[in-house]
Short mmCIF file of C-alpha atoms and ligand atoms in Angstrom, two decimals:
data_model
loop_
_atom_site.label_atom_id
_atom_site.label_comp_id
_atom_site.label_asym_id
_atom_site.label_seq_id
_atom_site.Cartn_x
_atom_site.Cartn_y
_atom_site.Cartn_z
CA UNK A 1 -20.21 -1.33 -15.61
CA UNK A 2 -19.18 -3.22 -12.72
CA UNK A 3 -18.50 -1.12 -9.39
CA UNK A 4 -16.41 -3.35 -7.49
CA UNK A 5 -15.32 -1.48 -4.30
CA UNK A 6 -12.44 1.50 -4.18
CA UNK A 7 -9.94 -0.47 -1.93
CA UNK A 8 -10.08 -3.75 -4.34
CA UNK A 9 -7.44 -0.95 -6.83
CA UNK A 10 -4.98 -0.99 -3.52
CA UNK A 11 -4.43 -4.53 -2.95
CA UNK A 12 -1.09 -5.79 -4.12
CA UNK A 13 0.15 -9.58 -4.33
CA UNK A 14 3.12 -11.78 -4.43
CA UNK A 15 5.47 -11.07 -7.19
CA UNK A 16 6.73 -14.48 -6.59
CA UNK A 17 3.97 -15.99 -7.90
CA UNK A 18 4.25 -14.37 -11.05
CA UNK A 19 7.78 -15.39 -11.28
CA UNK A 20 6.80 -19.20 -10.38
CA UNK A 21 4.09 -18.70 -13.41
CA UNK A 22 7.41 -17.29 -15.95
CA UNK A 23 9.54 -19.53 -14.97
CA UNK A 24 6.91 -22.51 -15.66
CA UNK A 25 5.97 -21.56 -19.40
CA UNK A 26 9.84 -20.99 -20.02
CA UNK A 27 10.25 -24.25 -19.33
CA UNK A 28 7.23 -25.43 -21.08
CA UNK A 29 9.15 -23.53 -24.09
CA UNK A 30 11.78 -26.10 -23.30
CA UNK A 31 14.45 -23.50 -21.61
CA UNK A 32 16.10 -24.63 -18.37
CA UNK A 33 15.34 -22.63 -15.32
CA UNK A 34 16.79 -23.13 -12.28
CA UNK A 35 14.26 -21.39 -9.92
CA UNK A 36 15.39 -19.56 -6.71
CA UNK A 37 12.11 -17.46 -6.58
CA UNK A 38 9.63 -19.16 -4.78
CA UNK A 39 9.73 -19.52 -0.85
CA UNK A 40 9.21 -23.18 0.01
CA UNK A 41 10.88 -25.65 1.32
CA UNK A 42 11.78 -28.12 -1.88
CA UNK A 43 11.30 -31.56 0.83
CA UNK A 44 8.22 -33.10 0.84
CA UNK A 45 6.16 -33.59 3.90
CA UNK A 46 7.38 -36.08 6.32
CA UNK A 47 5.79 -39.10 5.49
CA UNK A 48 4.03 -39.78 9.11
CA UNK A 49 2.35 -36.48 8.57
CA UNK A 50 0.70 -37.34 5.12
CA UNK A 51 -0.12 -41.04 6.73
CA UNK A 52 -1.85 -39.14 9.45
CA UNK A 53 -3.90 -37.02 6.79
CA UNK A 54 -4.86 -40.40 5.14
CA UNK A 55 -5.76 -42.28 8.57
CA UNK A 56 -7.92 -38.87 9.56
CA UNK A 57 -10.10 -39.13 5.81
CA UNK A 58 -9.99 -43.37 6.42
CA UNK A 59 -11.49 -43.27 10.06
CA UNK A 60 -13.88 -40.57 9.10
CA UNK A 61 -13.16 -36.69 9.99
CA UNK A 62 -14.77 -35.30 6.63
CA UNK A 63 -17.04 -32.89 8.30
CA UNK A 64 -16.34 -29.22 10.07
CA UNK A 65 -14.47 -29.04 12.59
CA UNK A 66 -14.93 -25.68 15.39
CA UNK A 67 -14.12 -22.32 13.89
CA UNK A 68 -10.88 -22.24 15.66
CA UNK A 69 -9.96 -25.56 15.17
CA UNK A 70 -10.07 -28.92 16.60
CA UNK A 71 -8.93 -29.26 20.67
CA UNK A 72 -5.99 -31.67 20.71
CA UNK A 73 -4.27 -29.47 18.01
CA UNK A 74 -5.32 -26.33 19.57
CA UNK A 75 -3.42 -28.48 22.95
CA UNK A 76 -0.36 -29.51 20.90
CA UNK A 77 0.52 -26.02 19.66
CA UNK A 78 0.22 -25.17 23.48
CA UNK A 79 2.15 -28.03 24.13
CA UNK A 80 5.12 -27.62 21.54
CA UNK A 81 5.13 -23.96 22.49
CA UNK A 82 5.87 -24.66 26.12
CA UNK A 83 8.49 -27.34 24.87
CA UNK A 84 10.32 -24.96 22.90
CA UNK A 85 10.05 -21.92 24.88
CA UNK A 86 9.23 -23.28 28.23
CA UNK A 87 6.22 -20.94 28.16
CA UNK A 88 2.46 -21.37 29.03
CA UNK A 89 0.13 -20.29 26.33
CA UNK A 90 -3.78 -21.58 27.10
CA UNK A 91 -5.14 -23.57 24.50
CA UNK A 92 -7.98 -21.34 24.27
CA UNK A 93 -5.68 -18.26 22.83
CA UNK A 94 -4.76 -20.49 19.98
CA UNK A 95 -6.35 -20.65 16.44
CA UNK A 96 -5.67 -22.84 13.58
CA UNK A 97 -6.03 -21.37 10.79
CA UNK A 98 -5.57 -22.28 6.49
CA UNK A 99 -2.04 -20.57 6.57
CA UNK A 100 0.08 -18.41 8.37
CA UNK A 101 -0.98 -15.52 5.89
CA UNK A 102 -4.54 -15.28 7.27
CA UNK A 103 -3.43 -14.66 10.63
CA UNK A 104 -1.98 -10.84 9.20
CA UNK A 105 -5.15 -10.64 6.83
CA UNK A 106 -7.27 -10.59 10.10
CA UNK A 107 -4.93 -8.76 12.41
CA UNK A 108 -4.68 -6.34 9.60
CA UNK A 109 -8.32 -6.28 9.03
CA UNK A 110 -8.79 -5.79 12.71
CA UNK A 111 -6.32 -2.39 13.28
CA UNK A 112 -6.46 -1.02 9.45
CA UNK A 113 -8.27 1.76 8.90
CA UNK A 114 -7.82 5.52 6.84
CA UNK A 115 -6.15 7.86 9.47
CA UNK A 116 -4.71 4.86 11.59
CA UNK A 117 -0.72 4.02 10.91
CA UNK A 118 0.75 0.39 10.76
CA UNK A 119 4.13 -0.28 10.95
CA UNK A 120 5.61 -2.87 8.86
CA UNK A 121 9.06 -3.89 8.35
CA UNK A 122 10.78 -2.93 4.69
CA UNK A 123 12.03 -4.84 3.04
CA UNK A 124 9.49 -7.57 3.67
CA UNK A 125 6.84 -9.72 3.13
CA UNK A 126 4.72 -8.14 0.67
CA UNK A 127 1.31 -8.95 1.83
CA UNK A 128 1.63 -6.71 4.96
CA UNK A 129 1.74 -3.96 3.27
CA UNK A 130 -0.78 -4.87 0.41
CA UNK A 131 -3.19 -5.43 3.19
CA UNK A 132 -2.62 -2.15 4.98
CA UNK A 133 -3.26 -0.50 1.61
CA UNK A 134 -6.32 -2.71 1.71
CA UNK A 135 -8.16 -0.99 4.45
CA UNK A 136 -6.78 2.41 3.75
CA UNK A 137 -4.84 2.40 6.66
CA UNK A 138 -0.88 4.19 6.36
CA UNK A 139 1.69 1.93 6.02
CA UNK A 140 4.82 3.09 7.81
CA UNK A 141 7.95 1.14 6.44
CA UNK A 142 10.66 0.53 9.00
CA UNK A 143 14.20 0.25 7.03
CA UNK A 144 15.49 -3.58 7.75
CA UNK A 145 19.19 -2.03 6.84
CA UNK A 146 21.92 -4.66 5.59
CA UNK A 147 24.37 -2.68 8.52
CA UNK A 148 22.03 -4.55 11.05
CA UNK A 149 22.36 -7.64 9.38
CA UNK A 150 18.35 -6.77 8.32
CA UNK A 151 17.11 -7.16 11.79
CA UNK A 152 15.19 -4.76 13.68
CA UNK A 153 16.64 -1.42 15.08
CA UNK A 154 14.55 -0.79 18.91
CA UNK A 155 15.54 2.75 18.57
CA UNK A 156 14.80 3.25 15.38
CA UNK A 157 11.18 1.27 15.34
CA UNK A 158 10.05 3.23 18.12
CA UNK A 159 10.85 6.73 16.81
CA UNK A 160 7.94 5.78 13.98
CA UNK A 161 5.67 5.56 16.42
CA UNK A 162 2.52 8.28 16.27
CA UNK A 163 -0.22 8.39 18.27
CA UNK A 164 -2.08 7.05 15.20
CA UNK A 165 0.02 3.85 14.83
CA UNK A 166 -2.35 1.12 15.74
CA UNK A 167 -0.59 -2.35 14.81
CA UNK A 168 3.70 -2.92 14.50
CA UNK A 169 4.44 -5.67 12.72
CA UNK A 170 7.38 -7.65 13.13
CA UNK A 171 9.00 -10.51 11.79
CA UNK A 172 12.01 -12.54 12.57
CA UNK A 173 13.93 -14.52 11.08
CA UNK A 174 12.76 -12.70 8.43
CA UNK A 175 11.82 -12.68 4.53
CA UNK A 176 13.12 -11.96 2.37
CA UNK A 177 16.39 -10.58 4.11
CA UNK A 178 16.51 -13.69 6.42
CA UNK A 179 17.44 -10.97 9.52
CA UNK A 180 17.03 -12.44 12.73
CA UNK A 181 16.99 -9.94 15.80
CA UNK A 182 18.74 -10.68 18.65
CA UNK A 183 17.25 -10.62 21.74
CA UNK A 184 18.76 -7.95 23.49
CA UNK A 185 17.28 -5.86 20.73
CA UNK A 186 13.88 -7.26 21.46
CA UNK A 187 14.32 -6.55 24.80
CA UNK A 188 15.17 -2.80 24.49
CA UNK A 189 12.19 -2.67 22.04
CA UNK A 190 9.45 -4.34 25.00
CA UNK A 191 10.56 -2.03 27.25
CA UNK A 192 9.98 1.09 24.60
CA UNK A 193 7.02 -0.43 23.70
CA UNK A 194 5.36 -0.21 27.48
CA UNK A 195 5.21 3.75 26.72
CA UNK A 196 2.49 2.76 23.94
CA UNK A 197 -0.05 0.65 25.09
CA UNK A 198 -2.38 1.29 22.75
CA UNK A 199 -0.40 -0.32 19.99
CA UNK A 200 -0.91 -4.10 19.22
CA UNK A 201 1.82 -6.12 17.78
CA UNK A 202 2.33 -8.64 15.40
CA UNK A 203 4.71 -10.82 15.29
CA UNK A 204 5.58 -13.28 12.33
CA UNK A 205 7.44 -15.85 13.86
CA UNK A 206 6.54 -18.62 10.59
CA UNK A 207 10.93 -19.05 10.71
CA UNK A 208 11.15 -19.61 14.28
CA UNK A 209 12.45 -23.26 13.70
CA UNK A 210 15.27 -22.28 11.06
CA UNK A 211 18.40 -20.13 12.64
CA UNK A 212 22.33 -20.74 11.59
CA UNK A 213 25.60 -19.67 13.28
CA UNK A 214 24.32 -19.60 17.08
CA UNK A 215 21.51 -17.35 16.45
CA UNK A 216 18.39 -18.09 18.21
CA UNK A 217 15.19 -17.07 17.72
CA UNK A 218 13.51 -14.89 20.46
CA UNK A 219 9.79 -15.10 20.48
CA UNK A 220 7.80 -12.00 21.77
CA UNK A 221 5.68 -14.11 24.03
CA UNK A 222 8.35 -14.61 26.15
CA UNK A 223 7.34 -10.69 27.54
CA UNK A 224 4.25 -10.89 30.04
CA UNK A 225 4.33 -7.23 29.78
CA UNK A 226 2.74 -7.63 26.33
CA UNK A 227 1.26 -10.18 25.82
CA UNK A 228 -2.30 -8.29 26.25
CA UNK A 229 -1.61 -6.98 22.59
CA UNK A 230 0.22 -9.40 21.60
CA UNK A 231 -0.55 -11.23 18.11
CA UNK A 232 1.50 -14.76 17.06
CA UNK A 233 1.81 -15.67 13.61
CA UNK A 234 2.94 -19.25 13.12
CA UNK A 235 2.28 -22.32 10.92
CA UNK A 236 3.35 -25.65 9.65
CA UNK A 237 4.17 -24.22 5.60
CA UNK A 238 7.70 -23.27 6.63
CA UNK A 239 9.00 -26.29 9.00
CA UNK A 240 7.12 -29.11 8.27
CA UNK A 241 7.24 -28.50 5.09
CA UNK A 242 4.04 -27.90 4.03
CA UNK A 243 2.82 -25.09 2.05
CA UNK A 244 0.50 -26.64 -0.10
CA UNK A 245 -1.54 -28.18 3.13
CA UNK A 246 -2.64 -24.64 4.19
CA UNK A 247 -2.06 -24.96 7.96
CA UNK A 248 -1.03 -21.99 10.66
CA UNK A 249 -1.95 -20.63 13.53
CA UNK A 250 -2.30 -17.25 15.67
CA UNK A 251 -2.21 -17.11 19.11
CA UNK A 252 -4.42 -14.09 20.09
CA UNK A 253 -4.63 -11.74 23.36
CA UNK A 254 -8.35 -12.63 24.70
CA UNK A 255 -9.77 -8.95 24.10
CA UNK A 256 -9.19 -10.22 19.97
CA UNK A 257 -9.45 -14.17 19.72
CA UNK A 258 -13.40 -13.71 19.60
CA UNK A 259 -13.25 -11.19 16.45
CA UNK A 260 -10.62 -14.03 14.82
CA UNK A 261 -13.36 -16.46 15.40
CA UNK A 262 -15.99 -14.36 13.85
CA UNK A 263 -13.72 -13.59 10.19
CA UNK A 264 -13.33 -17.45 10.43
CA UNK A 265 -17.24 -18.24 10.73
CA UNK A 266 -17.57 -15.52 8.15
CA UNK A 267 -15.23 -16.63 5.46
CA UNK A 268 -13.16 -20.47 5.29
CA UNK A 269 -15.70 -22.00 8.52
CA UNK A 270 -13.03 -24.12 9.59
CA UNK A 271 -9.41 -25.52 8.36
CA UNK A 272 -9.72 -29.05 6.41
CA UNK A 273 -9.95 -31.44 9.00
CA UNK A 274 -7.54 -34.13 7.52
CA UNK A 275 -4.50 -31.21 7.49
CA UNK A 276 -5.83 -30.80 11.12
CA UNK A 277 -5.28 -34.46 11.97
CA UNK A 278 -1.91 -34.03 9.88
CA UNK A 279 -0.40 -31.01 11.89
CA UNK A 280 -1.41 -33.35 14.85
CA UNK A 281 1.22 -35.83 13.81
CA UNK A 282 3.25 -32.94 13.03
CA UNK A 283 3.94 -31.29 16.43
CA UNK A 284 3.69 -34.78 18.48
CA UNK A 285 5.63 -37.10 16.26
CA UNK A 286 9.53 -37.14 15.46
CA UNK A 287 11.42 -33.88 15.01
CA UNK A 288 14.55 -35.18 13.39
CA UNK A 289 13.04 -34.41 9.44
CA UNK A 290 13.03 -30.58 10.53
CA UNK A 291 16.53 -30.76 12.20
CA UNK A 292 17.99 -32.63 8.85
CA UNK A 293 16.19 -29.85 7.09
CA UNK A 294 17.71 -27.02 8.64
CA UNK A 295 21.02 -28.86 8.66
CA UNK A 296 20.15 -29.01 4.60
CA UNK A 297 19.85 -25.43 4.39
CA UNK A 298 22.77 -24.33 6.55
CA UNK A 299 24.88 -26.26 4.06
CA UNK A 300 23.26 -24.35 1.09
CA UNK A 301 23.28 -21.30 2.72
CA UNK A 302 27.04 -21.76 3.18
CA UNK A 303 27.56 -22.07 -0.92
CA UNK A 304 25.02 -19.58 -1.61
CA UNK A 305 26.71 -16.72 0.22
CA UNK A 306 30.13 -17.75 -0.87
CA UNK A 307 29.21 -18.25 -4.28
CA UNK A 308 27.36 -15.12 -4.85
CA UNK A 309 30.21 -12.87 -3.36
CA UNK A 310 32.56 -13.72 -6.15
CA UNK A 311 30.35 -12.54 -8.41
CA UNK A 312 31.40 -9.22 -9.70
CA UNK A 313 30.13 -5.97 -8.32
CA UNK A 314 27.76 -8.40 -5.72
CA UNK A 315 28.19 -8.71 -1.95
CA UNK A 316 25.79 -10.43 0.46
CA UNK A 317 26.48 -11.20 4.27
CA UNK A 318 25.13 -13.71 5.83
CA UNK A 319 21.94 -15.01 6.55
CA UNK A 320 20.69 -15.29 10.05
CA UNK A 321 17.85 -17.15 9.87
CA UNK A 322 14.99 -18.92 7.34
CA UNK A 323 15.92 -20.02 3.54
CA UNK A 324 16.57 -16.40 1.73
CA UNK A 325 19.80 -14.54 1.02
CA UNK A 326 19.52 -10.80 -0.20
CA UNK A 327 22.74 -9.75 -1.83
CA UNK A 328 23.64 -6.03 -2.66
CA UNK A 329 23.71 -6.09 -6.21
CA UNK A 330 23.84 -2.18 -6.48
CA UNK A 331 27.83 -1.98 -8.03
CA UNK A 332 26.52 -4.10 -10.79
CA UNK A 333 25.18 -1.20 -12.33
CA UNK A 334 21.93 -2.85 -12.89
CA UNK A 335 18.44 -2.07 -11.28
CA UNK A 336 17.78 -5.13 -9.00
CA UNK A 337 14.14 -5.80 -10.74
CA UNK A 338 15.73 -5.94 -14.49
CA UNK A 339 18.20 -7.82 -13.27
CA UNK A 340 15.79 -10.35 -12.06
CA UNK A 341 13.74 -10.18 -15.17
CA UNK A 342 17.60 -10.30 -17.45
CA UNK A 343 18.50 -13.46 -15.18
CA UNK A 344 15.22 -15.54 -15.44
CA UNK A 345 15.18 -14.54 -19.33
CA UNK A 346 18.70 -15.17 -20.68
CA UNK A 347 20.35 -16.61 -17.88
CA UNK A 348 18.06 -19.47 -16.76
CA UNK A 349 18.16 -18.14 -13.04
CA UNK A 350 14.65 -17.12 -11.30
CA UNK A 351 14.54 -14.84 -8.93
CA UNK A 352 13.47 -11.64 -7.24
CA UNK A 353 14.28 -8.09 -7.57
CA UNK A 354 14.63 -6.62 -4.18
CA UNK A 355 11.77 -4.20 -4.90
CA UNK A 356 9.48 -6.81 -4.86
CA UNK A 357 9.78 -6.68 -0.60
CA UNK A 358 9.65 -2.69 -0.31
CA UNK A 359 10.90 0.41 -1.53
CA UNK A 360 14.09 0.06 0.72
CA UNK A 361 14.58 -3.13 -1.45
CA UNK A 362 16.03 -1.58 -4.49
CA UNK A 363 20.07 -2.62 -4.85
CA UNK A 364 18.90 -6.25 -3.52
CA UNK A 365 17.89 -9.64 -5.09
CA UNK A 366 16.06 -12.47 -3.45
CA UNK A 367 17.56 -15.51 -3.43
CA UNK A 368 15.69 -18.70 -2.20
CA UNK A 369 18.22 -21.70 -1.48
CA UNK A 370 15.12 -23.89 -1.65
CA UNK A 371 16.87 -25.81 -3.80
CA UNK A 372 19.61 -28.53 -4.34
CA UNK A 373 23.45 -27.82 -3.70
CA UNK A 374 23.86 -28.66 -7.65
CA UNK A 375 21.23 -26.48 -8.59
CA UNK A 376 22.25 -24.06 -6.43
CA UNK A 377 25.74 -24.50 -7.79
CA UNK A 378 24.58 -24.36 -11.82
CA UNK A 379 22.79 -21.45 -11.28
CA UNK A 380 25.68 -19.33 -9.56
CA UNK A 381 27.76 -20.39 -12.73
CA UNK A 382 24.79 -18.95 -14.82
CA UNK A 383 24.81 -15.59 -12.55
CA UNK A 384 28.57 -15.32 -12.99
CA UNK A 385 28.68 -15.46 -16.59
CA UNK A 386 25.80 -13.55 -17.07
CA UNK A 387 27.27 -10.57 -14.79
CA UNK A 388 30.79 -11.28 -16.34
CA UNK A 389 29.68 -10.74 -19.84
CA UNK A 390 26.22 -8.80 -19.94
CA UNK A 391 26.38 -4.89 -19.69
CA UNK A 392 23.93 -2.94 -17.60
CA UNK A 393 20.50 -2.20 -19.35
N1 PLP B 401 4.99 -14.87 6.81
C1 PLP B 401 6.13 -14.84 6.12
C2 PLP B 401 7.24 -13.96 6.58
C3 PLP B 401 6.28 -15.62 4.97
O1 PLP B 401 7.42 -15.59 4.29
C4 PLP B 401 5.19 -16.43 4.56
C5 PLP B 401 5.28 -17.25 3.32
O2 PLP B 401 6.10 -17.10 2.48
C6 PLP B 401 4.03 -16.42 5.31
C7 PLP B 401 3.96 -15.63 6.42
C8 PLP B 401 2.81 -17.18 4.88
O3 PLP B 401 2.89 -18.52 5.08
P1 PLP B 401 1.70 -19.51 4.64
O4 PLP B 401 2.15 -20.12 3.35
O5 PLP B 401 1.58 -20.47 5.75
O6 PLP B 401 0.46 -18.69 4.44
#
């Protein structure tokens, strides 16, 4: 018998994934499936960013590159950081890494342990909590409620603090809810968080880029007072478009960026050089293909919230921020994960059962407006029959 290690029976996943894989053989069974499950952008990759992949393999970069990736990109993150923020971050506090999910695997790695507490926010991604589970630390959900609009409460984060809670994780604009907490919320929850300095924070700021109706995002470094515990999570995936390129980065307090370095040397070595070269062209070149694609999904996000609250017994307010909407579907009478399952099977409609982001996610479904107005459009017809004519199970 194999003995593969206790905490490999605790690690969860992405139940989007599985929904992607559904939703592909359904269609290989010749169904249509409109599919508003999986979270990434449907543009491709600006097309100076791929030429700059191809130019980096042409003139040569097919070898490592450092552990923490190569200077000038380390530079333009700095760079495009202190363009958007007007903030100084040193280049040597920044990391590339493959994807903005291995910058919580480590900083979960680094503060998870049985008997410490993390704080994560529910309902939300699912890998933070799969990876607290991970390294038997407690996972402490903090209730994004749909009365805040999903974002963070200060008072109420705080009051889950212990003097075992090692790591809060935070994340805004947000997924799957697409919260975004203002800043004077942020601000009240700095200040509580200078009575615990001996909790690090997290903060998943991979939507930073993508905010509707005025709202802005507020990025935790903007607090000196913190920044000594402070962990970024960023990437490319999100608003370059470019998932598939695995690309992110962290931006560590110095006490922590040698330990990243070390869980890079230990596992991936370095990121692919050539996605390097192309997240180069990324942050230096033109921005107008990520203002066109926010512009793209404010429009969407406009028909998706109208269109799903004249379906019956469904309400949904409005997304703040990245490319989700989470309607209430509790007066339909249905369990939001059956639903899901109902409306991928017999409606032609993927998507994902609140419950798939948190216990606090049950009475919710995930919508991803990743997709075209007409698609979008087709498959709110589909939901609206389906809910019109299909009892509860
Ligand atoms: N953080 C959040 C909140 C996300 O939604 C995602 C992806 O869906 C990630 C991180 C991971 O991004 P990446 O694909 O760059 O690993």
């Amino acid at each position: 018998m194999l003995q593969v290690v206790e905490s490999f029976g605790r690690i969860g996943e992405e139940n989007a994934f599985a929904v992607l894989a559904r939703a592909v053989e359904l269609e290989r069974q010749g169904k249509s499936v409109i599919s508003l499950g999986i979270g990434q952008p449907d543009f491709k990759t600006p097309p100076h960013i791929v030429e700059a992949a191809i130019k980096a393999l042409r003139d040569g970069h097919h070898g490592y590159t450092p552990a923490t990736g190569i200077l000038p990109l380390r530079e333009a993150v700095a760079a495009d950081i202190h363009k958007r923020h007007g903030l100084e971050v040193s280049p040597e506090l920044v990391m590339i890494v493959p994807g903005g999910k291995v910058t919580m695997f480590m900083a979960i790695l680094m503060f998870g342990e049985p008997g410490a507490e993390i704080i994560y926010p529910d309902p939300g991604f699912p890998i933070y909590r799969s990876m607290i589970e991970f390294t038997g630390a407690t996972p402490v959900a903090d209730h994004m409620r749909e009365k805040n609009g999903f974002a963070f409460s200060a008072e109420e984060t705080l009051k889950l603090i212990t003097p075992k809670t090692r790591l809060l994780i935070l994340n805004s604009p947000a997924n799957p809810t697409g919260g975004v907490t203002p800043k004077a919320e942020i601000d009240k929850l700095v200040a509580g968080l200078e009575k615990f300095p001996n909790v690090a924070i997290m903060s998943d700021e991979i939507y930073g880029q993508m905010t509707y109706d005025g709202f802005t995002h507020q990025t935790l470094l903007a607090y000196p007072q913190i920044r000594n515990r402070l962990i970024i999570l960023d990437g490319w995936s999100k608003t370059y478009a470019m998932t598939g390129w695995r690309l992110g980065y962290s931006i560590w307090p110095k006490p922590l960026y040698d330990a990243a370095r070390k869980l890079a040397v230990n596992s991936y070595s370095c990121v692919n050089a050539s996605a390097q070269f192309a997240g180069l062209a990324a942050l230096t070149g033109p921005q107008d293909s990520v203002a066109a694609m926010v512009e793209e999904f404010d429009r969407r996000r406009k028909l998706v919230v109208a269109g799903l609250n004249k379906l019956p017994g469904v309400s949904c307010v409005s997304p703040r921020g990245a490319f989700y909407a989470f309607p209430n579907v509790s007066k339909t009478g249905w369990k939001a994960k059956q639903l899901a399952s109902n409306l991928l099977e017999e409606a032609g409609v993927a998507c994902l059962g609140g419950p798939d982001f948190g216990i606090h996610g049950e009475g919710y479904l995930r919508i991803s407006y990743a997709n075209s107005a007409e698609n979008i459009q087709k498959a709110l017809e589909r939901m609206n029959e389906f809910l019109s004519t299909r009892k509860a199970a």
